[in-house]
mmCIF file with all atom_site columns, C-alpha atoms in Angstrom:
data_model
loop_
_atom_site.group_PDB
_atom_site.id
_atom_site.type_symbol
_atom_site.label_atom_id
_atom_site.label_alt_id
_atom_site.label_comp_id
_atom_site.label_asym_id
_atom_site.label_entity_id
_atom_site.label_seq_id
_atom_site.pdbx_PDB_ins_code
_atom_site.Cartn_x
_atom_site.Cartn_y
_atom_site.Cartn_z
_atom_site.occupancy
_atom_site.B_iso_or_equiv
_atom_site.pdbx_formal_charge
_atom_site.auth_seq_id
_atom_site.auth_comp_id
_atom_site.auth_asym_id
_atom_site.auth_atom_id
_atom_site.pdbx_PDB_model_num
ATOM 1   C CA . UNK E 1 1   ? 27.921  16.784  -3.673  1.00 52.00 ? 1   UNK E CA 1
ATOM 2   C CA . UNK E 1 2   ? 29.353  16.975  -7.147  1.00 61.00 ? 2   UNK E CA 1
ATOM 3   C CA . UNK E 1 3   ? 26.719  17.786  -9.790  1.00 64.00 ? 3   UNK E CA 1
ATOM 4   C CA . UNK E 1 4   ? 28.135  15.091  -12.082 1.00 67.00 ? 4   UNK E CA 1
ATOM 5   C CA . UNK E 1 5   ? 27.445  12.428  -9.476  1.00 85.00 ? 5   UNK E CA 1
ATOM 6   C CA . UNK E 1 6   ? 23.778  13.296  -9.237  1.00 89.00 ? 6   UNK E CA 1
ATOM 7   C CA . UNK E 1 7   ? 23.278  12.651  -12.951 1.00 90.00 ? 7   UNK E CA 1
ATOM 8   C CA . UNK E 1 8   ? 24.921  9.257   -12.591 1.00 91.00 ? 8   UNK E CA 1
ATOM 9   C CA . UNK E 1 9   ? 22.588  8.451   -9.688  1.00 92.00 ? 9   UNK E CA 1
ATOM 10  C CA . UNK E 1 10  ? 19.543  9.551   -11.673 1.00 92.00 ? 10  UNK E CA 1
ATOM 11  C CA . UNK E 1 11  ? 20.630  7.474   -14.688 1.00 93.00 ? 11  UNK E CA 1
ATOM 12  C CA . UNK E 1 12  ? 21.207  4.360   -12.565 1.00 94.00 ? 12  UNK E CA 1
ATOM 13  C CA . UNK E 1 13  ? 17.800  4.761   -10.882 1.00 94.00 ? 13  UNK E CA 1
ATOM 14  C CA . UNK E 1 14  ? 16.077  5.292   -14.239 1.00 94.00 ? 14  UNK E CA 1
ATOM 15  C CA . UNK E 1 15  ? 17.709  2.226   -15.795 1.00 94.00 ? 15  UNK E CA 1
ATOM 16  C CA . UNK E 1 16  ? 16.952  -0.005  -12.815 1.00 93.00 ? 16  UNK E CA 1
ATOM 17  C CA . UNK E 1 17  ? 13.326  1.177   -12.714 1.00 91.00 ? 17  UNK E CA 1
ATOM 18  C CA . UNK E 1 18  ? 12.956  0.598   -16.447 1.00 91.00 ? 18  UNK E CA 1
ATOM 19  C CA . UNK E 1 19  ? 14.470  -2.905  -16.223 1.00 89.00 ? 19  UNK E CA 1
ATOM 20  C CA . UNK E 1 20  ? 12.159  -3.949  -13.404 1.00 85.00 ? 20  UNK E CA 1
ATOM 21  C CA . UNK E 1 21  ? 9.140   -2.946  -15.497 1.00 85.00 ? 21  UNK E CA 1
ATOM 22  C CA . UNK E 1 22  ? 10.301  -4.144  -18.910 1.00 87.00 ? 22  UNK E CA 1
ATOM 23  C CA . UNK E 1 23  ? 11.998  -7.482  -18.160 1.00 84.00 ? 23  UNK E CA 1
ATOM 24  C CA . UNK E 1 24  ? 8.818   -9.369  -17.202 1.00 80.00 ? 24  UNK E CA 1
ATOM 25  C CA . UNK E 1 25  ? 7.148   -8.256  -20.440 1.00 78.00 ? 25  UNK E CA 1
ATOM 26  C CA . UNK E 1 26  ? 10.103  -9.390  -22.539 1.00 84.00 ? 26  UNK E CA 1
ATOM 27  C CA . UNK E 1 27  ? 10.800  -12.664 -20.716 1.00 83.00 ? 27  UNK E CA 1
ATOM 28  C CA . UNK E 1 28  ? 7.193   -13.874 -20.359 1.00 78.00 ? 28  UNK E CA 1
ATOM 29  C CA . UNK E 1 29  ? 5.631   -13.642 -23.800 1.00 79.00 ? 29  UNK E CA 1
ATOM 30  C CA . UNK E 1 30  ? 2.800   -16.175 -23.641 1.00 81.00 ? 30  UNK E CA 1
ATOM 31  C CA . UNK E 1 31  ? -0.152  -16.525 -21.320 1.00 84.00 ? 31  UNK E CA 1
ATOM 32  C CA . UNK E 1 32  ? 0.636   -17.867 -17.852 1.00 83.00 ? 32  UNK E CA 1
ATOM 33  C CA . UNK E 1 33  ? -1.202  -21.168 -17.493 1.00 86.00 ? 33  UNK E CA 1
ATOM 34  C CA . UNK E 1 34  ? 0.001   -22.190 -14.024 1.00 87.00 ? 34  UNK E CA 1
ATOM 35  C CA . UNK E 1 35  ? -2.889  -21.450 -11.643 1.00 91.00 ? 35  UNK E CA 1
ATOM 36  C CA . UNK E 1 36  ? -0.639  -21.112 -8.589  1.00 91.00 ? 36  UNK E CA 1
ATOM 37  C CA . UNK E 1 37  ? 1.580   -18.578 -10.326 1.00 86.00 ? 37  UNK E CA 1
ATOM 38  C CA . UNK E 1 38  ? -1.441  -16.658 -11.632 1.00 86.00 ? 38  UNK E CA 1
ATOM 39  C CA . UNK E 1 39  ? -3.002  -16.462 -8.169  1.00 88.00 ? 39  UNK E CA 1
ATOM 40  C CA . UNK E 1 40  ? 0.352   -15.456 -6.649  1.00 86.00 ? 40  UNK E CA 1
ATOM 41  C CA . UNK E 1 41  ? 0.829   -12.658 -9.190  1.00 82.00 ? 41  UNK E CA 1
ATOM 42  C CA . UNK E 1 42  ? -2.754  -11.525 -8.635  1.00 84.00 ? 42  UNK E CA 1
ATOM 43  C CA . UNK E 1 43  ? -2.094  -10.761 -4.951  1.00 85.00 ? 43  UNK E CA 1
ATOM 44  C CA . UNK E 1 44  ? 1.343   -9.137  -5.317  1.00 85.00 ? 44  UNK E CA 1
ATOM 45  C CA . UNK E 1 45  ? 0.013   -5.552  -5.785  1.00 83.00 ? 45  UNK E CA 1
ATOM 46  C CA . UNK E 1 46  ? -2.233  -5.854  -2.707  1.00 81.00 ? 46  UNK E CA 1
ATOM 47  C CA . UNK E 1 47  ? 0.580   -7.213  -0.567  1.00 84.00 ? 47  UNK E CA 1
ATOM 48  C CA . UNK E 1 48  ? 2.940   -4.493  -1.753  1.00 85.00 ? 48  UNK E CA 1
ATOM 49  C CA . UNK E 1 49  ? 0.494   -1.712  -0.954  1.00 83.00 ? 49  UNK E CA 1
ATOM 50  C CA . UNK E 1 50  ? -0.320  -3.226  2.437   1.00 84.00 ? 50  UNK E CA 1
ATOM 51  C CA . UNK E 1 51  ? 3.356   -3.574  3.322   1.00 87.00 ? 51  UNK E CA 1
ATOM 52  C CA . UNK E 1 52  ? 3.879   0.123   2.608   1.00 85.00 ? 52  UNK E CA 1
ATOM 53  C CA . UNK E 1 53  ? 0.730   1.441   4.319   1.00 84.00 ? 53  UNK E CA 1
ATOM 54  C CA . UNK E 1 54  ? 0.240   -0.677  7.457   1.00 85.00 ? 54  UNK E CA 1
ATOM 55  C CA . UNK E 1 55  ? 3.532   0.162   9.260   1.00 87.00 ? 55  UNK E CA 1
ATOM 56  C CA . UNK E 1 56  ? 3.001   3.901   8.752   1.00 87.00 ? 56  UNK E CA 1
ATOM 57  C CA . UNK E 1 57  ? -0.605  3.671   9.891   1.00 86.00 ? 57  UNK E CA 1
ATOM 58  C CA . UNK E 1 58  ? 0.549   2.613   13.351  1.00 86.00 ? 58  UNK E CA 1
ATOM 59  C CA . UNK E 1 59  ? 2.811   5.647   13.751  1.00 85.00 ? 59  UNK E CA 1
ATOM 60  C CA . UNK E 1 60  ? 0.820   8.470   12.174  1.00 84.00 ? 60  UNK E CA 1
ATOM 61  C CA . UNK E 1 61  ? -1.392  9.328   15.149  1.00 84.00 ? 61  UNK E CA 1
ATOM 62  C CA . UNK E 1 62  ? -0.772  10.620  18.637  1.00 78.00 ? 62  UNK E CA 1
ATOM 63  C CA . UNK E 1 63  ? -1.595  7.269   20.255  1.00 85.00 ? 63  UNK E CA 1
ATOM 64  C CA . UNK E 1 64  ? -1.332  3.635   19.244  1.00 89.00 ? 64  UNK E CA 1
ATOM 65  C CA . UNK E 1 65  ? -4.940  3.056   20.338  1.00 89.00 ? 65  UNK E CA 1
ATOM 66  C CA . UNK E 1 66  ? -6.386  5.490   17.819  1.00 90.00 ? 66  UNK E CA 1
ATOM 67  C CA . UNK E 1 67  ? -4.228  3.973   15.071  1.00 91.00 ? 67  UNK E CA 1
ATOM 68  C CA . UNK E 1 68  ? -5.552  0.504   15.869  1.00 92.00 ? 68  UNK E CA 1
ATOM 69  C CA . UNK E 1 69  ? -9.133  1.810   15.864  1.00 93.00 ? 69  UNK E CA 1
ATOM 70  C CA . UNK E 1 70  ? -8.582  3.424   12.469  1.00 92.00 ? 70  UNK E CA 1
ATOM 71  C CA . UNK E 1 71  ? -7.099  0.263   10.981  1.00 92.00 ? 71  UNK E CA 1
ATOM 72  C CA . UNK E 1 72  ? -9.953  -1.869  12.341  1.00 94.00 ? 72  UNK E CA 1
ATOM 73  C CA . UNK E 1 73  ? -12.534 0.529   10.893  1.00 95.00 ? 73  UNK E CA 1
ATOM 74  C CA . UNK E 1 74  ? -10.728 0.564   7.536   1.00 93.00 ? 74  UNK E CA 1
ATOM 75  C CA . UNK E 1 75  ? -10.572 -3.235  7.469   1.00 92.00 ? 75  UNK E CA 1
ATOM 76  C CA . UNK E 1 76  ? -14.260 -3.498  8.364   1.00 96.00 ? 76  UNK E CA 1
ATOM 77  C CA . UNK E 1 77  ? -15.435 -1.165  5.603   1.00 94.00 ? 77  UNK E CA 1
ATOM 78  C CA . UNK E 1 78  ? -13.028 -2.764  3.122   1.00 91.00 ? 78  UNK E CA 1
ATOM 79  C CA . UNK E 1 79  ? -14.470 -6.165  3.995   1.00 92.00 ? 79  UNK E CA 1
ATOM 80  C CA . UNK E 1 80  ? -17.951 -4.764  3.353   1.00 93.00 ? 80  UNK E CA 1
ATOM 81  C CA . UNK E 1 81  ? -16.656 -3.727  -0.128  1.00 91.00 ? 81  UNK E CA 1
ATOM 82  C CA . UNK E 1 82  ? -17.272 -0.005  0.297   1.00 91.00 ? 82  UNK E CA 1
ATOM 83  C CA . UNK E 1 83  ? -15.667 2.593   -1.974  1.00 91.00 ? 83  UNK E CA 1
ATOM 84  C CA . UNK E 1 84  ? -12.100 3.645   -1.234  1.00 88.00 ? 84  UNK E CA 1
ATOM 85  C CA . UNK E 1 85  ? -13.291 7.172   -0.411  1.00 93.00 ? 85  UNK E CA 1
ATOM 86  C CA . UNK E 1 86  ? -15.765 5.821   2.140   1.00 94.00 ? 86  UNK E CA 1
ATOM 87  C CA . UNK E 1 87  ? -13.142 3.538   3.699   1.00 93.00 ? 87  UNK E CA 1
ATOM 88  C CA . UNK E 1 88  ? -10.709 6.442   4.057   1.00 91.00 ? 88  UNK E CA 1
ATOM 89  C CA . UNK E 1 89  ? -13.372 8.825   5.317   1.00 95.00 ? 89  UNK E CA 1
ATOM 90  C CA . UNK E 1 90  ? -14.665 6.490   8.039   1.00 96.00 ? 90  UNK E CA 1
ATOM 91  C CA . UNK E 1 91  ? -11.139 5.454   9.059   1.00 93.00 ? 91  UNK E CA 1
ATOM 92  C CA . UNK E 1 92  ? -10.059 9.100   9.359   1.00 93.00 ? 92  UNK E CA 1
ATOM 93  C CA . UNK E 1 93  ? -13.168 9.968   11.357  1.00 95.00 ? 93  UNK E CA 1
ATOM 94  C CA . UNK E 1 94  ? -12.600 6.986   13.639  1.00 95.00 ? 94  UNK E CA 1
ATOM 95  C CA . UNK E 1 95  ? -8.986  8.048   14.220  1.00 93.00 ? 95  UNK E CA 1
ATOM 96  C CA . UNK E 1 96  ? -10.032 11.649  14.856  1.00 92.00 ? 96  UNK E CA 1
ATOM 97  C CA . UNK E 1 97  ? -12.722 10.785  17.422  1.00 93.00 ? 97  UNK E CA 1
ATOM 98  C CA . UNK E 1 98  ? -10.748 8.022   19.114  1.00 92.00 ? 98  UNK E CA 1
ATOM 99  C CA . UNK E 1 99  ? -7.701  10.293  19.329  1.00 88.00 ? 99  UNK E CA 1
ATOM 100 C CA . UNK E 1 100 ? -9.910  12.894  20.968  1.00 87.00 ? 100 UNK E CA 1
ATOM 101 C CA . UNK E 1 101 ? -11.260 10.314  23.423  1.00 86.00 ? 101 UNK E CA 1
ATOM 102 C CA . UNK E 1 102 ? -7.788  8.912   24.210  1.00 80.00 ? 102 UNK E CA 1
ATOM 103 C CA . UNK E 1 103 ? -6.444  12.442  24.811  1.00 78.00 ? 103 UNK E CA 1
ATOM 104 C CA . UNK E 1 104 ? -9.095  13.025  27.510  1.00 73.00 ? 104 UNK E CA 1
ATOM 105 C CA . UNK E 1 105 ? -7.569  10.305  29.681  1.00 63.00 ? 105 UNK E CA 1
#
């Protein structure tokens, strides 16, 4: 790969990343009064994170069963409004022990 091309790629990525972050601030100046739009924008970060994490969670263990157990445990402790560290800790422990149990079969 030509070293000149890599700088062009980096510049294009930097500009596109900057535009995605700066355009909403420059276009929308006032407070958003539409309740539907406000509620929609409130849930966008959660949906984005979930769409990146959930597919990988199903493929990160040795068996699909232990992945499902880990996701269920994480959802349960998240629903109970536990700290993120506790949710991750219990989900990892559940995956570890269920993976051990599923490997005995």
